[in-house]
Amino acid sequence: LQEGGSGAIDLSGSLRPTDDGPMVLDVKGRLGQMAIDASGSLSDLHNLEQFDVTMRASSPDLSRVLALLGFEGAREAPFTVDLDASRQGAMLTIDRAHLEFADATFDLAARLPGFPGFDAGSASLKIKGSDFSQFRELLQLPGAADGPFSLGLELESDEAGEEILRIALTSTLASLEADGHISNASDYTGSELNFTLRSDSLARIGKAYGLPRLPELPMAVHGSFAVEEDAIRVRGPVVANVKDTRLQFEGSIARTPRLEGSRLSFGIEAPDLASVVGYFADAEKVPPLPVDLDGEVSLRGGSLGFSDVRGKLGQSSVDVQGILRLAPPLAGSQFTLESSG
């Protein structure tokens, strides 16, 4: 009981049987710092096969409740929660679960006809907040976004038992839309997702993640990926567009330390190679020529290997092979370049 917060326990309640129906529940009071008001009906305290309950709870500190659920390190912050849920045998219905916390609201609704399983079930979660940075700080989450945000998640199970996921995220940095199916495997092997990522300012993303050279230009990325036993299979291909620059890639990203063994085919088309390089580094010695290249890149032994990189640089046809050592100062890197035209 002490995780409910410091202070006295002052609860009053009743559980009254009725002549021809379930028991009637009524509880009010305080559990430490938490205020509770619950009412409803239930058939059996042991298995809760049938119940219909509404509840409201509030406390000046949600971190204690989160610690009980295994989320350690959350900062102290007040919360209120409203719940309206019922169960009839295998059918669990959550009509409303509303949480207010860290200047954000969380709304959950669910219908699970095969509870505790998810077969033929559906659930939706909507989160809206005024400051993502405060939300991240309180929950000790990684990231760099701040300002207003919203997140929508929908999960449903089709007739074949596949779980279909839909995601819609908006923040001051970017927006993300994704949909696909999620496998029941513990490591999500077999899951597949299609996604579209958009931002109206690469510069804003660069400022947040320490890439100050990124330009004040919109960006769009779309594609799909599948989770395999030993890799993430990038498909589609994944295409990124920034003004007149187009980058695409597909292949496998290994699920290994440092992504060892990853292999991707790529293509880049841009009106000015120097401008693209300048997004990330000093491009003073890079020729300001149009570029249209395709090739393959692999990651092995701490090196990036480039093979079959062919295409046009300006008016010249080029063929590039080589190895780029990632350890500074790039000692041992070597490239061969053939050019004609």
mmCIF file of C-alpha atoms in Angstrom:
data_model
loop_
_atom_site.group_PDB
_atom_site.id
_atom_site.type_symbol
_atom_site.label_atom_id
_atom_site.label_comp_id
_atom_site.label_asym_id
_atom_site.label_seq_id
_atom_site.Cartn_x
_atom_site.Cartn_y
_atom_site.Cartn_z
ATOM 1 C CA LEU A 1 0.000 0.000 0.000
ATOM 2 C CA GLN A 2 2.895 2.369 0.569
ATOM 3 C CA GLU A 3 3.445 2.796 -3.204
ATOM 4 C CA GLY A 4 0.133 4.643 -3.300
ATOM 5 C CA GLY A 5 1.934 7.578 -1.733
ATOM 6 C CA SER A 6 2.608 8.830 1.779
ATOM 7 C CA GLY A 7 -0.314 9.599 4.064
ATOM 8 C CA ALA A 8 -3.166 7.805 5.759
ATOM 9 C CA ILE A 9 -5.411 5.199 4.178
ATOM 10 C CA ASP A 10 -9.014 6.358 4.392
ATOM 11 C CA LEU A 11 -11.297 4.152 2.288
ATOM 12 C CA SER A 12 -14.965 3.363 2.690
ATOM 13 C CA GLY A 13 -16.702 0.831 0.527
ATOM 14 C CA SER A 14 -19.310 -1.816 0.191
ATOM 15 C CA LEU A 15 -19.896 -4.945 -1.841
ATOM 16 C CA ARG A 16 -23.540 -5.918 -1.598
ATOM 17 C CA PRO A 17 -25.158 -9.016 -3.091
ATOM 18 C CA THR A 18 -28.488 -8.642 -4.871
ATOM 19 C CA ASP A 19 -31.361 -11.078 -5.021
ATOM 20 C CA ASP A 20 -31.102 -11.992 -8.691
ATOM 21 C CA GLY A 21 -27.943 -10.394 -10.047
ATOM 22 C CA PRO A 22 -24.277 -9.541 -9.496
ATOM 23 C CA MET A 23 -22.806 -7.901 -6.413
ATOM 24 C CA VAL A 24 -22.862 -4.097 -6.272
ATOM 25 C CA LEU A 25 -19.531 -2.326 -5.659
ATOM 26 C CA ASP A 26 -19.064 1.160 -4.193
ATOM 27 C CA VAL A 27 -15.647 2.445 -2.997
ATOM 28 C CA LYS A 28 -14.559 5.996 -2.113
ATOM 29 C CA GLY A 29 -11.693 7.554 -0.227
ATOM 30 C CA ARG A 30 -7.923 7.937 -0.242
ATOM 31 C CA LEU A 31 -5.092 5.448 -0.497
ATOM 32 C CA GLY A 32 -2.152 7.521 0.662
ATOM 33 C CA GLN A 33 -2.018 10.453 -1.769
ATOM 34 C CA MET A 34 -4.336 8.767 -4.260
ATOM 35 C CA ALA A 35 -8.036 9.623 -4.294
ATOM 36 C CA ILE A 36 -10.313 6.832 -5.543
ATOM 37 C CA ASP A 37 -13.998 6.730 -6.488
ATOM 38 C CA ALA A 38 -15.245 3.454 -7.990
ATOM 39 C CA SER A 39 -18.647 1.894 -8.512
ATOM 40 C CA GLY A 40 -20.217 -0.914 -10.486
ATOM 41 C CA SER A 41 -21.098 -4.572 -10.287
ATOM 42 C CA LEU A 42 -19.279 -7.896 -10.402
ATOM 43 C CA SER A 43 -20.193 -11.554 -10.198
ATOM 44 C CA ASP A 44 -17.200 -13.114 -8.462
ATOM 45 C CA LEU A 45 -14.156 -11.617 -6.749
ATOM 46 C CA HIS A 46 -12.034 -14.657 -7.590
ATOM 47 C CA ASN A 47 -12.214 -14.783 -11.391
ATOM 48 C CA LEU A 48 -13.891 -11.480 -12.437
ATOM 49 C CA GLU A 49 -15.654 -13.279 -15.296
ATOM 50 C CA GLN A 50 -18.410 -10.656 -15.210
ATOM 51 C CA PHE A 51 -18.094 -7.048 -14.138
ATOM 52 C CA ASP A 52 -19.136 -3.541 -15.110
ATOM 53 C CA VAL A 53 -17.071 -0.848 -13.380
ATOM 54 C CA THR A 54 -16.492 2.892 -13.581
ATOM 55 C CA MET A 55 -13.604 4.439 -11.671
ATOM 56 C CA ARG A 56 -11.905 7.769 -11.190
ATOM 57 C CA ALA A 57 -8.521 8.149 -9.474
ATOM 58 C CA SER A 58 -6.104 11.028 -9.015
ATOM 59 C CA SER A 59 -2.775 11.597 -7.313
ATOM 60 C CA PRO A 60 -0.047 14.252 -7.189
ATOM 61 C CA ASP A 61 2.531 11.616 -8.239
ATOM 62 C CA LEU A 62 2.138 9.044 -11.036
ATOM 63 C CA SER A 63 5.757 7.841 -10.749
ATOM 64 C CA ARG A 64 4.866 5.519 -7.856
ATOM 65 C CA VAL A 65 2.149 3.849 -9.916
ATOM 66 C CA LEU A 66 4.485 3.531 -12.920
ATOM 67 C CA ALA A 67 7.128 1.943 -10.673
ATOM 68 C CA LEU A 68 4.605 -0.747 -9.728
ATOM 69 C CA LEU A 69 4.163 -1.465 -13.451
ATOM 70 C CA GLY A 70 7.919 -1.732 -14.008
ATOM 71 C CA PHE A 71 8.617 1.776 -15.362
ATOM 72 C CA GLU A 72 11.435 2.952 -13.114
ATOM 73 C CA GLY A 73 12.922 6.461 -13.093
ATOM 74 C CA ALA A 74 9.835 8.481 -14.072
ATOM 75 C CA ARG A 75 9.709 11.988 -12.622
ATOM 76 C CA GLU A 76 7.068 13.032 -10.110
ATOM 77 C CA ALA A 77 3.939 14.492 -11.771
ATOM 78 C CA PRO A 78 0.209 14.616 -10.950
ATOM 79 C CA PHE A 79 -2.352 12.553 -12.839
ATOM 80 C CA THR A 80 -6.051 11.745 -13.103
ATOM 81 C CA VAL A 81 -7.577 8.671 -14.682
ATOM 82 C CA ASP A 82 -11.162 7.768 -15.618
ATOM 83 C CA LEU A 83 -12.121 4.199 -16.500
ATOM 84 C CA ASP A 84 -15.335 2.630 -17.798
ATOM 85 C CA ALA A 85 -14.919 -1.090 -18.499
ATOM 86 C CA SER A 86 -16.968 -4.278 -18.494
ATOM 87 C CA ARG A 87 -16.531 -8.007 -19.028
ATOM 88 C CA GLN A 88 -18.978 -10.737 -19.938
ATOM 89 C CA GLY A 89 -17.091 -14.024 -20.046
ATOM 90 C CA ALA A 90 -14.499 -13.797 -22.812
ATOM 91 C CA MET A 91 -15.720 -10.358 -23.952
ATOM 92 C CA LEU A 92 -13.781 -7.460 -22.421
ATOM 93 C CA THR A 93 -14.882 -3.958 -23.387
ATOM 94 C CA ILE A 94 -13.079 -0.767 -22.416
ATOM 95 C CA ASP A 95 -15.471 2.009 -23.385
ATOM 96 C CA ARG A 96 -13.238 4.710 -21.965
ATOM 97 C CA ALA A 97 -9.853 4.886 -20.296
ATOM 98 C CA HIS A 98 -8.799 8.521 -20.016
ATOM 99 C CA LEU A 99 -5.515 9.600 -18.404
ATOM 100 C CA GLU A 100 -4.207 13.146 -17.924
ATOM 101 C CA PHE A 101 -0.495 13.356 -17.183
ATOM 102 C CA ALA A 102 2.426 15.687 -18.007
ATOM 103 C CA ASP A 103 0.178 18.143 -19.876
ATOM 104 C CA ALA A 104 -0.889 15.258 -22.109
ATOM 105 C CA THR A 105 -4.080 13.233 -22.484
ATOM 106 C CA PHE A 106 -4.277 9.498 -23.175
ATOM 107 C CA ASP A 107 -7.495 7.916 -24.445
ATOM 108 C CA LEU A 108 -7.825 4.154 -24.804
ATOM 109 C CA ALA A 109 -10.773 2.122 -26.093
ATOM 110 C CA ALA A 110 -10.798 -1.617 -26.750
ATOM 111 C CA ARG A 111 -13.069 -4.537 -27.624
ATOM 112 C CA LEU A 112 -11.594 -7.987 -26.984
ATOM 113 C CA PRO A 113 -14.070 -10.841 -27.654
ATOM 114 C CA GLY A 114 -11.447 -13.516 -26.934
ATOM 115 C CA PHE A 115 -9.912 -12.069 -23.764
ATOM 116 C CA PRO A 116 -7.217 -12.643 -22.552
ATOM 117 C CA GLY A 117 -6.265 -13.250 -26.184
ATOM 118 C CA PHE A 118 -6.527 -10.639 -28.942
ATOM 119 C CA ASP A 119 -8.278 -12.783 -31.591
ATOM 120 C CA ALA A 120 -10.842 -10.686 -33.513
ATOM 121 C CA GLY A 121 -10.144 -7.835 -31.115
ATOM 122 C CA SER A 122 -9.539 -4.130 -31.665
ATOM 123 C CA ALA A 123 -7.982 -1.315 -29.645
ATOM 124 C CA SER A 124 -7.153 2.329 -30.177
ATOM 125 C CA LEU A 125 -4.916 4.711 -28.237
ATOM 126 C CA LYS A 126 -4.752 8.470 -28.787
ATOM 127 C CA ILE A 127 -2.193 10.693 -27.073
ATOM 128 C CA LYS A 128 -2.088 14.491 -27.332
ATOM 129 C CA GLY A 129 0.236 16.859 -25.525
ATOM 130 C CA SER A 130 1.422 20.455 -25.458
ATOM 131 C CA ASP A 131 5.146 19.797 -24.921
ATOM 132 C CA PHE A 132 6.854 16.600 -26.011
ATOM 133 C CA SER A 133 10.100 17.553 -24.252
ATOM 134 C CA GLN A 134 8.333 17.655 -20.873
ATOM 135 C CA PHE A 135 6.672 14.318 -21.602
ATOM 136 C CA ARG A 136 10.043 12.744 -22.520
ATOM 137 C CA GLU A 137 11.748 14.203 -19.454
ATOM 138 C CA LEU A 138 9.147 12.882 -17.030
ATOM 139 C CA LEU A 139 9.281 9.356 -18.511
ATOM 140 C CA GLN A 140 13.044 9.447 -19.185
ATOM 141 C CA LEU A 141 12.520 8.758 -22.890
ATOM 142 C CA PRO A 142 15.167 9.367 -25.592
ATOM 143 C CA GLY A 143 14.633 11.823 -28.427
ATOM 144 C CA ALA A 144 14.856 15.502 -29.275
ATOM 145 C CA ALA A 145 11.367 16.640 -30.322
ATOM 146 C CA ASP A 146 9.601 19.344 -28.343
ATOM 147 C CA GLY A 147 6.392 21.366 -28.625
ATOM 148 C CA PRO A 148 2.897 20.013 -29.391
ATOM 149 C CA PHE A 149 2.507 16.387 -30.467
ATOM 150 C CA SER A 150 -0.105 13.731 -31.098
ATOM 151 C CA LEU A 151 0.079 9.967 -31.494
ATOM 152 C CA GLY A 152 -2.634 7.613 -32.675
ATOM 153 C CA LEU A 153 -2.335 3.814 -32.538
ATOM 154 C CA GLU A 154 -4.935 1.349 -33.804
ATOM 155 C CA LEU A 155 -4.590 -2.405 -33.458
ATOM 156 C CA GLU A 156 -7.068 -4.977 -34.707
ATOM 157 C CA SER A 157 -7.067 -8.679 -35.407
ATOM 158 C CA ASP A 158 -8.450 -10.001 -38.693
ATOM 159 C CA GLU A 159 -10.248 -13.309 -39.286
ATOM 160 C CA ALA A 160 -6.954 -15.092 -39.892
ATOM 161 C CA GLY A 161 -5.627 -13.931 -36.524
ATOM 162 C CA GLU A 162 -3.185 -11.395 -38.004
ATOM 163 C CA GLU A 163 -2.787 -8.259 -35.924
ATOM 164 C CA ILE A 164 -3.036 -5.109 -38.057
ATOM 165 C CA LEU A 165 -1.331 -1.961 -36.746
ATOM 166 C CA ARG A 166 -1.875 1.651 -37.833
ATOM 167 C CA ILE A 167 0.258 4.543 -36.553
ATOM 168 C CA ALA A 168 -0.169 8.312 -36.983
ATOM 169 C CA LEU A 169 2.366 10.592 -35.284
ATOM 170 C CA THR A 170 2.776 14.357 -35.603
ATOM 171 C CA SER A 171 5.325 16.583 -33.887
ATOM 172 C CA THR A 172 7.170 19.823 -34.551
ATOM 173 C CA LEU A 173 9.933 17.819 -36.265
ATOM 174 C CA ALA A 174 8.028 15.456 -38.534
ATOM 175 C CA SER A 175 4.905 13.399 -39.150
ATOM 176 C CA LEU A 176 4.779 9.625 -39.525
ATOM 177 C CA GLU A 177 2.078 7.364 -40.935
ATOM 178 C CA ALA A 178 2.512 3.590 -40.909
ATOM 179 C CA ASP A 179 0.397 0.485 -41.323
ATOM 180 C CA GLY A 180 1.004 -3.236 -41.538
ATOM 181 C CA HIS A 181 0.749 -6.440 -39.563
ATOM 182 C CA ILE A 182 2.536 -7.363 -36.349
ATOM 183 C CA SER A 183 3.517 -10.959 -35.623
ATOM 184 C CA ASN A 184 3.082 -12.665 -32.279
ATOM 185 C CA ALA A 185 6.773 -13.623 -32.107
ATOM 186 C CA SER A 186 8.658 -12.210 -29.131
ATOM 187 C CA ASP A 187 11.184 -10.536 -31.452
ATOM 188 C CA TYR A 188 8.459 -9.488 -33.969
ATOM 189 C CA THR A 189 9.872 -11.746 -36.703
ATOM 190 C CA GLY A 190 7.349 -11.827 -39.555
ATOM 191 C CA SER A 191 6.060 -8.299 -38.969
ATOM 192 C CA GLU A 192 5.712 -5.981 -41.977
ATOM 193 C CA LEU A 193 5.072 -2.228 -42.077
ATOM 194 C CA ASN A 194 4.599 0.408 -44.782
ATOM 195 C CA PHE A 195 5.499 3.942 -43.740
ATOM 196 C CA THR A 196 5.629 7.568 -44.859
ATOM 197 C CA LEU A 197 7.727 10.154 -43.003
ATOM 198 C CA ARG A 198 7.403 13.866 -43.785
ATOM 199 C CA SER A 199 9.015 17.025 -42.451
ATOM 200 C CA ASP A 200 8.664 20.616 -43.584
ATOM 201 C CA SER A 201 12.144 21.497 -42.276
ATOM 202 C CA LEU A 202 15.294 19.391 -42.448
ATOM 203 C CA ALA A 203 17.063 22.234 -40.650
ATOM 204 C CA ARG A 204 14.810 21.782 -37.619
ATOM 205 C CA ILE A 205 15.661 18.071 -37.505
ATOM 206 C CA GLY A 206 19.350 18.898 -37.910
ATOM 207 C CA LYS A 207 19.264 21.374 -35.041
ATOM 208 C CA ALA A 208 17.608 18.805 -32.780
ATOM 209 C CA TYR A 209 20.072 16.006 -33.598
ATOM 210 C CA GLY A 210 23.355 17.901 -33.991
ATOM 211 C CA LEU A 211 23.430 18.214 -37.791
ATOM 212 C CA PRO A 212 23.582 21.995 -38.227
ATOM 213 C CA ARG A 213 24.352 21.855 -41.972
ATOM 214 C CA LEU A 214 20.985 20.395 -42.988
ATOM 215 C CA PRO A 215 19.071 22.900 -45.154
ATOM 216 C CA GLU A 216 15.720 24.598 -44.592
ATOM 217 C CA LEU A 217 13.977 22.267 -47.046
ATOM 218 C CA PRO A 218 11.020 19.869 -46.835
ATOM 219 C CA MET A 219 11.624 16.119 -46.892
ATOM 220 C CA ALA A 220 9.540 13.025 -47.597
ATOM 221 C CA VAL A 221 10.495 9.371 -47.102
ATOM 222 C CA HIS A 222 8.318 6.373 -47.933
ATOM 223 C CA GLY A 223 8.791 2.640 -48.193
ATOM 224 C CA SER A 224 8.308 -0.606 -46.295
ATOM 225 C CA PHE A 225 10.239 -3.071 -44.196
ATOM 226 C CA ALA A 226 9.837 -6.609 -42.892
ATOM 227 C CA VAL A 227 11.327 -8.101 -39.739
ATOM 228 C CA GLU A 228 13.187 -11.332 -40.443
ATOM 229 C CA GLU A 229 14.897 -13.689 -38.045
ATOM 230 C CA ASP A 230 18.343 -12.155 -38.500
ATOM 231 C CA ALA A 231 17.711 -8.887 -40.358
ATOM 232 C CA ILE A 232 15.370 -6.024 -41.148
ATOM 233 C CA ARG A 233 14.473 -6.344 -44.830
ATOM 234 C CA VAL A 234 14.074 -2.873 -46.382
ATOM 235 C CA ARG A 235 11.729 -3.038 -49.354
ATOM 236 C CA GLY A 236 9.829 -0.818 -51.701
ATOM 237 C CA PRO A 237 12.488 0.508 -52.226
ATOM 238 C CA VAL A 238 12.649 3.168 -49.515
ATOM 239 C CA VAL A 239 12.721 6.535 -51.300
ATOM 240 C CA ALA A 240 13.745 9.889 -49.807
ATOM 241 C CA ASN A 241 13.084 13.158 -51.629
ATOM 242 C CA VAL A 242 14.598 16.513 -50.675
ATOM 243 C CA LYS A 243 13.744 19.163 -53.289
ATOM 244 C CA ASP A 244 15.465 17.922 -56.502
ATOM 245 C CA THR A 245 17.525 15.257 -54.713
ATOM 246 C CA ARG A 246 16.323 11.643 -54.680
ATOM 247 C CA LEU A 247 17.851 8.820 -52.648
ATOM 248 C CA GLN A 248 16.602 5.242 -52.650
ATOM 249 C CA PHE A 249 17.781 2.030 -51.063
ATOM 250 C CA GLU A 250 16.694 -1.533 -50.315
ATOM 251 C CA GLY A 251 18.261 -4.643 -48.877
ATOM 252 C CA SER A 252 18.946 -6.057 -45.422
ATOM 253 C CA ILE A 253 19.995 -4.376 -42.185
ATOM 254 C CA ALA A 254 21.497 -7.073 -39.984
ATOM 255 C CA ARG A 255 20.172 -7.518 -36.456
ATOM 256 C CA THR A 256 23.702 -7.757 -35.089
ATOM 257 C CA PRO A 257 25.981 -5.529 -32.987
ATOM 258 C CA ARG A 258 27.012 -2.458 -35.010
ATOM 259 C CA LEU A 259 24.803 -3.767 -37.867
ATOM 260 C CA GLU A 260 27.641 -6.057 -38.982
ATOM 261 C CA GLY A 261 26.720 -7.900 -42.191
ATOM 262 C CA SER A 262 24.207 -5.348 -43.475
ATOM 263 C CA ARG A 263 23.974 -5.000 -47.258
ATOM 264 C CA LEU A 264 21.995 -2.410 -49.214
ATOM 265 C CA SER A 265 21.628 -1.396 -52.828
ATOM 266 C CA PHE A 266 21.250 2.337 -53.303
ATOM 267 C CA GLY A 267 20.697 5.043 -55.863
ATOM 268 C CA ILE A 268 21.203 8.798 -55.730
ATOM 269 C CA GLU A 269 20.119 11.450 -58.206
ATOM 270 C CA ALA A 270 20.861 15.121 -57.523
ATOM 271 C CA PRO A 271 21.564 18.277 -59.552
ATOM 272 C CA ASP A 272 24.588 19.205 -57.380
ATOM 273 C CA LEU A 273 26.792 16.640 -55.614
ATOM 274 C CA ALA A 274 28.615 19.344 -53.654
ATOM 275 C CA SER A 275 25.336 20.597 -52.240
ATOM 276 C CA VAL A 276 24.347 17.114 -51.040
ATOM 277 C CA VAL A 277 27.748 16.496 -49.404
ATOM 278 C CA GLY A 278 27.464 19.942 -47.839
ATOM 279 C CA TYR A 279 24.409 18.810 -45.888
ATOM 280 C CA PHE A 280 26.783 16.789 -43.684
ATOM 281 C CA ALA A 281 30.384 17.973 -44.151
ATOM 282 C CA ASP A 282 32.702 20.487 -45.777
ATOM 283 C CA ALA A 283 32.184 20.204 -49.553
ATOM 284 C CA GLU A 284 34.769 22.725 -50.693
ATOM 285 C CA LYS A 285 36.666 20.133 -52.755
ATOM 286 C CA VAL A 286 33.584 18.337 -54.089
ATOM 287 C CA PRO A 287 32.682 19.235 -57.706
ATOM 288 C CA PRO A 288 29.292 20.990 -58.080
ATOM 289 C CA LEU A 289 28.163 18.541 -60.755
ATOM 290 C CA PRO A 290 24.911 16.647 -61.292
ATOM 291 C CA VAL A 291 25.106 13.038 -60.121
ATOM 292 C CA ASP A 292 23.113 9.898 -60.976
ATOM 293 C CA LEU A 293 24.619 6.773 -59.395
ATOM 294 C CA ASP A 294 23.527 3.273 -58.377
ATOM 295 C CA GLY A 295 25.483 0.702 -56.424
ATOM 296 C CA GLU A 296 25.785 -1.507 -53.378
ATOM 297 C CA VAL A 297 27.138 -0.851 -49.906
ATOM 298 C CA SER A 298 27.931 -3.436 -47.221
ATOM 299 C CA LEU A 299 29.150 -3.243 -43.635
ATOM 300 C CA ARG A 300 31.788 -5.764 -42.557
ATOM 301 C CA GLY A 301 34.734 -5.646 -40.204
ATOM 302 C CA GLY A 302 34.177 -2.019 -39.284
ATOM 303 C CA SER A 303 34.315 -0.913 -42.926
ATOM 304 C CA LEU A 304 31.847 0.200 -45.565
ATOM 305 C CA GLY A 305 32.382 -1.630 -48.810
ATOM 306 C CA PHE A 306 31.208 0.020 -52.047
ATOM 307 C CA SER A 307 30.769 -2.159 -55.130
ATOM 308 C CA ASP A 308 29.296 -1.763 -58.612
ATOM 309 C CA VAL A 309 28.821 1.973 -58.072
ATOM 310 C CA ARG A 310 28.113 3.159 -61.598
ATOM 311 C CA GLY A 311 26.436 6.083 -63.295
ATOM 312 C CA LYS A 312 26.992 9.675 -64.334
ATOM 313 C CA LEU A 313 28.894 12.484 -62.649
ATOM 314 C CA GLY A 314 28.422 15.571 -64.752
ATOM 315 C CA GLN A 315 28.989 14.473 -68.341
ATOM 316 C CA SER A 316 31.284 11.595 -67.362
ATOM 317 C CA SER A 317 30.454 7.941 -66.836
ATOM 318 C CA VAL A 318 32.009 6.632 -63.620
ATOM 319 C CA ASP A 319 32.642 3.220 -62.031
ATOM 320 C CA VAL A 320 33.672 3.197 -58.359
ATOM 321 C CA GLN A 321 34.802 0.338 -56.101
ATOM 322 C CA GLY A 322 36.317 0.678 -52.663
ATOM 323 C CA ILE A 323 36.449 0.343 -48.906
ATOM 324 C CA LEU A 324 35.869 3.116 -46.410
ATOM 325 C CA ARG A 325 37.332 2.401 -42.979
ATOM 326 C CA LEU A 326 35.071 3.825 -40.304
ATOM 327 C CA ALA A 327 37.707 4.072 -37.583
ATOM 328 C CA PRO A 328 39.460 7.460 -37.599
ATOM 329 C CA PRO A 329 41.447 8.697 -39.336
ATOM 330 C CA LEU A 330 40.055 6.436 -42.121
ATOM 331 C CA ALA A 331 43.415 4.665 -42.320
ATOM 332 C CA GLY A 332 43.387 1.845 -44.840
ATOM 333 C CA SER A 333 40.520 3.205 -46.946
ATOM 334 C CA GLN A 334 40.995 2.618 -50.649
ATOM 335 C CA PHE A 335 39.007 3.357 -53.793
ATOM 336 C CA THR A 336 39.362 2.841 -57.512
ATOM 337 C CA LEU A 337 37.642 5.210 -59.925
ATOM 338 C CA GLU A 338 37.224 4.722 -63.634
ATOM 339 C CA SER A 339 35.815 7.613 -65.635
ATOM 340 C CA SER A 340 35.054 8.205 -69.292
ATOM 341 C CA GLY A 341 33.410 10.960 -71.257
#
